[in-house]
Coordinates of C-alpha atoms and ligand atoms in Angstrom, one line a residue:
M1 CA -152.3 -129.6 -158.1
K2 CA -153.3 -125.8 -158.2
Q3 CA -152.4 -124.0 -155.2
N4 CA -153.6 -120.9 -153.3
L5 CA -151.0 -118.0 -152.5
E6 CA -150.6 -118.7 -149.0
T7 CA -149.6 -122.4 -149.9
L8 CA -147.3 -121.0 -152.6
C9 CA -145.7 -118.8 -150.2
I10 CA -144.6 -121.7 -148.1
H11 CA -144.2 -124.5 -150.7
G12 CA -143.6 -122.6 -154.2
G13 CA -140.3 -123.3 -155.5
W14 CA -138.5 -125.8 -153.5
H15 CA -140.0 -129.4 -153.7
P16 CA -137.7 -131.7 -151.6
T17 CA -138.1 -135.4 -152.1
K18 CA -136.8 -138.4 -150.3
G19 CA -134.1 -137.4 -147.7
Q20 CA -133.6 -133.8 -149.0
P21 CA -133.6 -130.8 -146.6
Q22 CA -137.0 -129.2 -145.9
Q23 CA -135.8 -125.8 -145.8
L24 CA -134.2 -124.5 -149.2
P25 CA -130.6 -125.3 -149.0
I26 CA -127.9 -122.6 -149.8
Y27 CA -125.8 -123.6 -152.8
Q28 CA -123.2 -121.2 -152.1
S29 CA -121.0 -122.1 -154.9
T30 CA -119.9 -120.0 -158.0
T31 CA -119.2 -123.2 -160.1
F32 CA -120.8 -126.6 -160.8
K33 CA -118.6 -129.8 -161.7
Y34 CA -119.1 -132.2 -164.5
D35 CA -117.4 -135.5 -165.1
T36 CA -116.7 -135.4 -168.9
S37 CA -115.6 -132.5 -171.4
E38 CA -118.5 -133.5 -173.5
Q39 CA -121.3 -133.0 -170.6
M40 CA -120.1 -129.5 -170.4
A41 CA -120.0 -128.8 -173.9
R42 CA -123.4 -129.8 -174.2
L43 CA -124.5 -127.1 -171.8
F44 CA -122.7 -124.4 -173.8
D45 CA -124.6 -125.8 -177.1
L46 CA -127.9 -125.5 -175.2
E47 CA -128.2 -129.0 -175.7
D48 CA -128.7 -130.1 -172.2
E49 CA -129.8 -128.0 -169.2
G50 CA -127.7 -127.8 -165.9
Y51 CA -125.9 -125.4 -163.7
F52 CA -122.4 -124.1 -164.6
Y53 CA -121.8 -120.8 -163.3
T54 CA -124.1 -118.6 -160.7
R55 CA -124.0 -115.5 -162.8
L56 CA -126.3 -117.4 -165.1
A57 CA -128.0 -119.8 -163.0
N58 CA -128.0 -121.2 -159.2
P59 CA -130.4 -123.6 -157.7
T60 CA -131.0 -121.7 -154.5
N61 CA -131.7 -118.6 -156.6
D62 CA -133.8 -120.7 -159.3
A63 CA -136.1 -121.9 -156.5
V64 CA -136.7 -118.5 -155.0
A65 CA -137.4 -117.1 -158.6
A66 CA -139.9 -120.1 -159.1
K67 CA -141.8 -119.0 -156.1
I68 CA -142.1 -115.5 -156.9
N69 CA -143.0 -116.5 -160.4
A70 CA -145.7 -118.7 -159.1
L71 CA -147.2 -116.1 -156.8
E72 CA -147.3 -113.4 -159.8
G73 CA -148.7 -116.2 -162.3
G74 CA -145.8 -115.6 -164.9
V75 CA -144.1 -117.8 -167.4
G76 CA -140.4 -117.1 -165.8
C77 CA -138.8 -115.0 -163.3
V78 CA -135.3 -113.5 -162.9
L79 CA -133.8 -112.2 -159.6
T80 CA -131.5 -109.3 -159.7
S81 CA -129.1 -107.9 -157.1
S82 CA -131.6 -105.0 -156.3
G83 CA -134.9 -103.4 -157.3
Q84 CA -133.0 -100.8 -159.4
A85 CA -131.1 -103.6 -161.4
A86 CA -134.6 -105.0 -161.9
S87 CA -136.1 -101.9 -163.2
F88 CA -133.1 -101.1 -165.5
Y89 CA -133.1 -104.6 -166.9
A90 CA -136.9 -104.8 -167.3
V91 CA -136.8 -101.7 -169.9
F92 CA -133.1 -102.1 -171.2
N93 CA -134.1 -105.6 -172.4
I94 CA -136.3 -104.1 -175.1
C95 CA -134.6 -100.3 -175.6
Q96 CA -131.4 -99.6 -177.0
A97 CA -129.8 -96.2 -178.0
G98 CA -132.4 -94.4 -180.3
D99 CA -135.4 -95.9 -178.4
H100 CA -138.0 -94.1 -176.5
F101 CA -140.4 -95.3 -173.5
V102 CA -143.3 -93.6 -171.7
T103 CA -143.5 -93.7 -167.7
S104 CA -145.7 -92.6 -165.0
N105 CA -144.1 -89.7 -163.3
N106 CA -145.5 -91.1 -159.8
I107 CA -142.8 -93.5 -159.2
Y108 CA -139.8 -94.4 -156.7
G109 CA -137.1 -91.5 -156.7
G110 CA -134.2 -93.9 -157.7
T111 CA -136.5 -95.1 -160.7
F112 CA -137.3 -91.3 -161.6
N113 CA -133.5 -90.5 -161.7
L114 CA -132.3 -94.0 -163.5
F115 CA -135.2 -93.3 -166.4
G116 CA -134.7 -89.6 -166.5
V117 CA -131.1 -89.0 -166.2
T118 CA -128.9 -92.3 -166.3
M119 CA -130.7 -94.1 -169.3
K120 CA -130.7 -90.8 -171.1
K121 CA -126.8 -91.1 -171.1
L122 CA -127.1 -94.4 -172.8
G123 CA -129.5 -92.7 -175.4
I124 CA -132.6 -94.1 -174.3
E125 CA -135.1 -91.1 -173.7
C126 CA -138.2 -91.3 -171.5
T127 CA -141.4 -89.0 -171.3
F128 CA -142.9 -88.7 -168.0
V129 CA -146.5 -88.7 -167.7
D130 CA -148.9 -87.8 -165.0
P131 CA -151.1 -91.0 -164.4
D132 CA -154.2 -88.5 -163.6
W133 CA -154.0 -87.0 -167.3
D134 CA -156.8 -88.1 -169.6
D135 CA -156.2 -90.7 -172.4
E136 CA -155.7 -88.3 -175.2
R137 CA -152.9 -86.5 -173.4
I138 CA -151.2 -90.0 -172.4
H139 CA -151.5 -91.1 -176.1
A140 CA -149.7 -87.9 -177.0
A141 CA -146.7 -89.0 -175.3
F142 CA -146.2 -92.0 -177.4
R143 CA -143.7 -92.0 -180.4
P144 CA -143.0 -94.4 -183.4
N145 CA -139.8 -95.6 -181.4
T146 CA -141.8 -96.1 -178.1
K147 CA -141.0 -99.5 -176.8
C148 CA -143.1 -99.7 -173.6
F149 CA -145.0 -98.0 -170.7
F150 CA -143.8 -98.1 -167.1
G151 CA -145.9 -97.4 -163.8
E152 CA -146.0 -98.7 -160.1
T153 CA -149.1 -100.4 -158.9
I154 CA -148.9 -98.0 -155.6
S155 CA -146.3 -95.6 -156.0
N156 CA -143.6 -94.9 -153.5
P157 CA -143.9 -92.6 -151.9
G158 CA -147.0 -90.9 -153.4
G159 CA -149.3 -93.3 -152.9
C160 CA -150.9 -93.0 -156.3
V161 CA -152.7 -96.3 -157.4
F162 CA -151.9 -97.2 -161.0
D163 CA -155.1 -97.7 -163.2
I164 CA -153.4 -100.9 -164.7
E165 CA -156.3 -102.0 -166.9
R166 CA -156.4 -98.6 -168.5
F167 CA -152.7 -98.2 -169.0
A168 CA -152.3 -101.7 -170.5
R169 CA -155.0 -100.8 -172.9
I170 CA -153.2 -97.7 -173.8
A171 CA -149.8 -99.4 -174.2
H172 CA -151.5 -102.2 -176.3
E173 CA -152.9 -99.6 -178.6
H174 CA -149.6 -98.5 -179.3
G175 CA -148.1 -102.0 -179.8
V176 CA -146.1 -101.9 -176.7
P177 CA -146.0 -103.7 -173.4
L178 CA -147.0 -102.4 -170.0
I179 CA -144.2 -103.1 -167.2
V180 CA -145.6 -102.7 -163.6
D181 CA -143.5 -102.2 -160.6
N182 CA -145.6 -104.1 -158.0
T183 CA -143.3 -103.8 -154.9
F184 CA -145.8 -102.2 -152.7
A185 CA -148.8 -104.2 -153.5
T186 CA -147.0 -107.6 -153.6
P187 CA -148.8 -110.4 -155.4
I188 CA -150.7 -111.1 -152.2
N189 CA -152.9 -108.0 -152.8
C190 CA -152.6 -107.4 -156.5
R191 CA -151.5 -109.5 -159.6
P192 CA -151.0 -107.0 -162.4
F193 CA -151.1 -109.9 -165.1
E194 CA -154.7 -110.5 -164.3
W195 CA -155.6 -106.5 -165.5
G196 CA -153.3 -106.9 -168.5
A197 CA -149.8 -105.9 -167.7
D198 CA -147.1 -107.8 -169.6
I199 CA -144.0 -107.7 -167.3
V200 CA -143.8 -107.0 -163.4
T201 CA -140.9 -106.0 -161.5
H202 CA -140.0 -105.9 -157.9
S203 CA -137.9 -104.6 -155.3
T204 CA -137.8 -107.6 -153.2
T205 CA -136.0 -105.5 -150.5
K206 CA -139.5 -104.4 -149.2
Y207 CA -142.3 -106.5 -148.1
M208 CA -141.0 -109.8 -149.9
D209 CA -138.1 -109.8 -147.6
G210 CA -140.0 -107.9 -144.8
H211 CA -137.0 -107.9 -142.3
A212 CA -134.5 -105.6 -143.7
T213 CA -132.0 -108.3 -144.4
Q214 CA -131.2 -108.2 -148.1
V215 CA -131.3 -105.9 -151.1
G216 CA -132.9 -107.5 -154.1
G217 CA -135.2 -107.5 -157.2
A218 CA -137.0 -109.5 -159.3
I219 CA -138.5 -109.4 -163.3
I220 CA -141.4 -111.6 -164.2
D221 CA -142.6 -112.1 -167.8
S222 CA -146.5 -112.9 -168.3
G223 CA -145.5 -114.5 -171.7
N224 CA -148.4 -112.5 -172.8
F225 CA -146.8 -110.1 -175.2
D226 CA -146.2 -111.3 -178.7
W227 CA -143.1 -109.5 -179.8
E228 CA -143.4 -110.5 -183.4
T229 CA -146.8 -108.8 -183.8
G230 CA -146.6 -106.3 -181.1
T231 CA -150.0 -107.3 -179.5
H232 CA -150.9 -108.7 -176.4
R233 CA -152.3 -112.2 -176.2
P234 CA -154.1 -112.7 -173.0
S235 CA -154.3 -116.2 -172.4
R236 CA -152.8 -119.5 -173.6
P237 CA -155.2 -121.8 -175.4
D238 CA -153.5 -124.8 -173.9
L239 CA -153.8 -123.7 -170.4
Q240 CA -157.0 -124.2 -168.4
P241 CA -158.8 -120.8 -167.4
L242 CA -158.1 -120.0 -163.8
P243 CA -160.9 -119.1 -161.5
C244 CA -161.8 -115.4 -161.2
R245 CA -160.8 -113.3 -158.3
E246 CA -163.3 -113.2 -155.5
G247 CA -163.5 -111.8 -152.1
S248 CA -160.0 -111.4 -150.6
G249 CA -158.6 -111.2 -154.0
H250 CA -156.8 -114.4 -153.3
H251 CA -157.3 -116.8 -155.9
L252 CA -155.7 -119.9 -157.7
T253 CA -152.8 -120.3 -159.8
S254 CA -150.7 -123.2 -160.8
E255 CA -146.8 -123.1 -160.2
E256 CA -144.4 -122.7 -162.7
T257 CA -146.6 -122.2 -165.8
A258 CA -150.0 -120.7 -165.8
P259 CA -150.1 -117.0 -167.1
A260 CA -153.0 -115.5 -165.0
Q261 CA -156.2 -115.0 -166.5
V262 CA -156.8 -111.5 -167.9
H263 CA -159.8 -109.3 -167.8
S264 CA -159.2 -107.4 -171.1
A265 CA -159.4 -108.4 -174.5
P266 CA -156.6 -107.5 -177.0
L267 CA -157.0 -104.3 -179.0
P268 CA -155.9 -103.2 -182.3
T269 CA -152.9 -101.1 -182.5
R270 CA -152.7 -97.6 -183.8
E271 CA -151.2 -97.4 -187.2
G272 CA -147.7 -96.2 -187.5
Q273 CA -147.1 -95.6 -183.7
G274 CA -144.9 -97.9 -182.4
G275 CA -145.6 -101.4 -182.5
G276 CA -144.3 -104.8 -183.7
S277 CA -140.5 -103.8 -183.9
F278 CA -138.6 -105.6 -181.2
S279 CA -136.0 -106.8 -183.4
C280 CA -133.8 -107.5 -180.4
L281 CA -136.1 -110.4 -179.7
T282 CA -137.3 -111.3 -183.2
Q283 CA -134.1 -111.1 -185.1
P284 CA -130.9 -113.5 -184.5
D285 CA -128.7 -112.5 -181.6
E286 CA -125.2 -112.9 -183.0
S287 CA -123.6 -112.9 -179.5
Y288 CA -126.0 -116.0 -178.5
H289 CA -125.3 -118.8 -181.1
G290 CA -127.4 -116.6 -183.7
L291 CA -130.6 -117.7 -181.9
T292 CA -133.6 -116.0 -182.4
Y293 CA -135.3 -115.6 -179.1
T294 CA -138.9 -115.6 -180.1
K295 CA -138.2 -118.6 -182.5
A296 CA -136.4 -120.6 -179.8
F297 CA -137.9 -119.8 -176.4
G298 CA -141.6 -118.8 -177.6
R299 CA -143.3 -117.1 -174.7
K300 CA -140.3 -117.2 -172.5
A301 CA -138.3 -114.9 -175.4
Y302 CA -138.1 -111.7 -173.1
I303 CA -137.1 -113.4 -169.9
T304 CA -134.7 -115.7 -171.5
K305 CA -132.9 -112.7 -173.0
I306 CA -132.4 -111.1 -169.6
V307 CA -130.6 -114.1 -168.4
S308 CA -128.7 -115.0 -171.5
Q309 CA -127.7 -111.6 -172.6
L310 CA -127.9 -108.9 -169.7
M311 CA -127.1 -111.2 -166.9
R312 CA -124.0 -112.7 -169.0
D313 CA -122.8 -109.3 -169.9
L314 CA -123.9 -107.0 -167.0
G315 CA -124.1 -109.2 -164.0
S316 CA -126.0 -108.0 -161.1
I317 CA -127.2 -111.3 -159.6
P318 CA -128.2 -111.9 -156.1
S319 CA -126.1 -114.0 -153.9
P320 CA -127.5 -117.4 -152.9
Q321 CA -127.4 -116.4 -149.2
N322 CA -129.5 -113.3 -150.0
C323 CA -132.0 -115.4 -151.8
F324 CA -132.2 -117.8 -148.9
L325 CA -133.0 -114.9 -146.6
L326 CA -135.7 -113.4 -149.1
N327 CA -137.2 -117.1 -149.2
L328 CA -137.7 -116.8 -145.5
G329 CA -139.4 -113.5 -145.9
L330 CA -141.6 -115.1 -148.6
E331 CA -142.8 -117.7 -146.3
T332 CA -144.8 -115.3 -144.2
L333 CA -145.5 -112.8 -146.9
H334 CA -149.5 -113.5 -146.9
L335 CA -149.5 -113.0 -142.9
R336 CA -147.5 -109.8 -142.9
M337 CA -149.3 -108.1 -145.6
Q338 CA -152.5 -108.6 -143.9
R339 CA -151.2 -107.2 -140.5
H340 CA -149.6 -104.2 -142.3
C341 CA -152.6 -103.3 -144.2
E342 CA -154.8 -103.6 -140.9
N343 CA -152.4 -101.5 -138.8
A344 CA -152.2 -99.0 -141.6
Q345 CA -155.7 -98.5 -142.1
R346 CA -156.2 -97.9 -138.4
V347 CA -153.2 -95.5 -138.2
A348 CA -154.5 -93.6 -141.3
E349 CA -158.0 -93.4 -139.9
W350 CA -156.4 -92.0 -136.5
L351 CA -154.2 -89.5 -138.6
E352 CA -157.0 -88.2 -140.6
Q353 CA -159.0 -87.2 -137.7
N354 CA -156.0 -85.8 -135.8
P355 CA -156.1 -81.8 -135.8
K356 CA -152.3 -81.7 -136.1
V357 CA -152.3 -83.3 -139.5
G358 CA -152.6 -81.1 -142.6
W359 CA -153.2 -83.6 -145.2
I360 CA -153.0 -87.5 -145.6
N361 CA -152.8 -89.8 -148.5
Y362 CA -153.7 -93.4 -148.0
C363 CA -155.8 -95.2 -150.7
G364 CA -157.7 -97.3 -148.1
L365 CA -159.5 -94.2 -146.7
P366 CA -162.7 -93.4 -148.3
S367 CA -161.9 -89.8 -148.7
N368 CA -158.9 -90.6 -150.7
K369 CA -158.5 -89.7 -154.4
Y370 CA -157.5 -93.3 -155.3
Y371 CA -160.0 -95.1 -153.2
A372 CA -162.0 -96.3 -156.1
L373 CA -159.0 -97.6 -157.9
A374 CA -157.9 -99.3 -154.8
Q375 CA -161.2 -101.0 -154.4
K376 CA -160.9 -102.2 -157.7
Y377 CA -157.3 -103.5 -157.6
L378 CA -156.4 -104.0 -154.1
P379 CA -159.8 -105.3 -152.6
G380 CA -157.8 -107.3 -149.8
G381 CA -155.8 -104.3 -148.7
S382 CA -153.1 -102.0 -150.3
C383 CA -150.0 -101.9 -148.1
G384 CA -148.8 -100.2 -145.1
V385 CA -147.3 -97.1 -146.2
I386 CA -149.1 -93.7 -145.6
A387 CA -148.1 -90.3 -146.8
F388 CA -149.2 -87.3 -144.7
G389 CA -148.2 -83.8 -144.0
L390 CA -148.2 -82.0 -140.5
K391 CA -149.4 -78.5 -140.2
G392 CA -146.6 -76.0 -139.3
T393 CA -143.1 -75.8 -140.7
R394 CA -140.7 -78.2 -142.2
E395 CA -138.4 -77.8 -139.0
E396 CA -141.4 -79.0 -137.0
A397 CA -142.0 -82.0 -139.1
I398 CA -138.2 -82.8 -138.5
R399 CA -138.9 -82.3 -134.7
F400 CA -141.7 -84.8 -134.8
M401 CA -139.4 -87.5 -136.5
D402 CA -136.8 -87.0 -134.0
R403 CA -139.1 -87.3 -130.8
L404 CA -140.3 -90.7 -132.0
Q405 CA -139.3 -93.6 -129.7
F406 CA -139.6 -97.0 -131.4
V407 CA -140.6 -95.8 -134.6
S408 CA -137.4 -95.5 -136.4
I409 CA -135.9 -93.0 -138.9
A410 CA -134.8 -95.1 -141.5
T411 CA -134.2 -95.1 -145.5
H412 CA -136.4 -98.1 -145.5
V413 CA -140.1 -98.9 -145.9
A414 CA -142.1 -102.1 -146.0
D415 CA -140.6 -103.7 -143.2
A416 CA -141.8 -105.4 -139.9
R417 CA -140.6 -102.4 -137.9
T418 CA -142.6 -99.0 -138.4
C419 CA -140.4 -96.4 -139.6
V420 CA -140.6 -93.0 -140.9
L421 CA -138.7 -90.9 -143.8
H422 CA -139.1 -87.2 -145.1
P423 CA -138.1 -87.8 -148.6
A424 CA -137.6 -83.9 -149.4
S425 CA -134.6 -84.0 -146.8
H426 CA -133.7 -87.7 -147.2
T427 CA -134.1 -89.9 -150.1
H428 CA -135.3 -87.1 -152.7
R429 CA -132.7 -84.5 -151.3
Q430 CA -131.1 -84.2 -154.9
L431 CA -134.4 -83.1 -156.5
S432 CA -135.6 -79.4 -156.6
D433 CA -138.9 -78.4 -155.3
E434 CA -140.1 -78.3 -158.9
Q435 CA -138.8 -81.9 -159.6
L436 CA -140.2 -82.9 -156.3
R437 CA -143.6 -81.8 -157.5
Q438 CA -143.2 -83.3 -160.9
A439 CA -142.6 -86.8 -159.0
G440 CA -145.6 -86.2 -157.0
I441 CA -144.3 -85.3 -153.7
A442 CA -145.0 -82.5 -151.5
P443 CA -142.1 -81.0 -149.8
D444 CA -143.8 -81.5 -146.3
L445 CA -144.3 -85.1 -147.1
V446 CA -143.9 -87.5 -144.1
R447 CA -143.7 -91.4 -145.3
L448 CA -144.8 -93.4 -142.6
S449 CA -144.3 -97.2 -143.1
V450 CA -146.6 -99.0 -140.6
G451 CA -145.2 -102.2 -139.4
I452 CA -146.4 -105.2 -137.7
E453 CA -146.2 -104.2 -134.0
N454 CA -149.2 -103.6 -132.0
V455 CA -151.1 -100.9 -133.7
Q456 CA -151.9 -99.1 -130.3
D457 CA -148.4 -98.7 -129.4
I458 CA -147.7 -97.3 -132.9
I459 CA -150.4 -94.7 -132.4
A460 CA -149.2 -94.1 -128.9
D461 CA -145.6 -93.2 -130.3
L462 CA -147.1 -90.9 -132.9
E463 CA -149.1 -89.2 -130.4
Q464 CA -146.6 -88.4 -127.9
A465 CA -144.0 -87.2 -130.7
M466 CA -146.8 -84.8 -132.1
A467 CA -147.5 -83.6 -128.7
Ligands
PLP501 C1 -137.1 -99.5 -153.0 C2 -137.6 -99.5 -154.5 C3 -137.0 -99.7 -155.7 C4 -135.8 -99.8 -155.7 O1 -135.2 -101.0 -155.1 P1 -133.9 -101.3 -154.3 O2 -134.0 -102.8 -154.1 O3 -133.8 -100.3 -153.3 O4 -133.0 -101.3 -155.7 C5 -137.8 -99.7 -156.7 N1 -139.1 -99.5 -156.8 C6 -139.9 -99.2 -155.8 C7 -141.3 -99.0 -155.7 C8 -139.3 -99.2 -154.5 O5 -140.0 -99.1 -153.5

């Protein structure tokens, strides 16, 4: 039976039967026992499915991955030990030394550094593009060795809404997939696969967990990118079309399998500019039984390679205990997102009319540059994170934060508790003012992550601190 997102938040992934625990058990075990040597050998020959070592698979982790996969509408999901590991693996899975990719410059500071500095040391180069540029300027960033395009649905902390359908079309014209970090929107508010994205990543540390208990990440594969031809195939003929999004933006999706219905049609690729050259997926992997991922796993080629190659060689799995905590968060994700968005909208409206506030960036405000895009991609609400600048000096902004009472200064966002951060003096300290501007961050930007407390209490705390 097809289930709505709210139901999947509760029931997705773990399906207990007779006498099994109602709540997902924590399989806190590195290894799994077999009775005969032959049983074990069959697992290693890929002739049988079964658990043998938690770096590759664990029942608790798998159940949570299946829930997130169902929420996004993918063909498979892998959990990682952090959002950073998810971003790295998502790109590294299809890029090697000598390759190139294109990324929005309006992204999380950690990702900006990973892509621009650390991956460069591995011989993988990227070009940062401003998502506000026109199509021609963005096309110009692609090269023959470009392997993917990356962006964030709602950027952290810039608050830029990524025009997923437009950037999917551009990526597909160059024969490469679009990877979208959907951390801030969560699948409750946006499902990028419906707009043509091919791969979705998450920092599950944020809203998915929502209680600041674990650091984690996720990668979900739509199964819609054909690695052999470098084209995007929107839907599977063997699957029934899903009902279109309406009203709240909530829609039906069937668990485990169905890729989301996609609005855009596939486009011809541009001659000679990237495209179709994903030999890491279409040629035999000598380190993995000489298997060719696309031949052996079809639509699950990309996601299977992450487990069987990257997890095997690099690790970065979450602990089953952390997956259990993440799952508790997911059970209320739909309720929390709604309250985060309602509260943030009220706080944003209050800040906008406050004479002490110099500027504000929240895509739910009609005056916002990204309002139209937010209405298109996030009709049911965006997220709880607001960026604003106070009139006055940088020191006054710091004093404002120090005077807050229950609103806390924390290097964290997207949590039940309201918190603030000054990226220029905290998370992005290592960036110069020029790099800050390149990453779309004003030096006076205050990032306010609106929680799920009483909204009048939140506003009262902000007001007394500003006074
Ligand atoms: C926090 C964050 C990350 C990194 O995630 P960690 O879990 O902290 O490693 C990546 N992308 C976005 C949008 C984030 O907010």
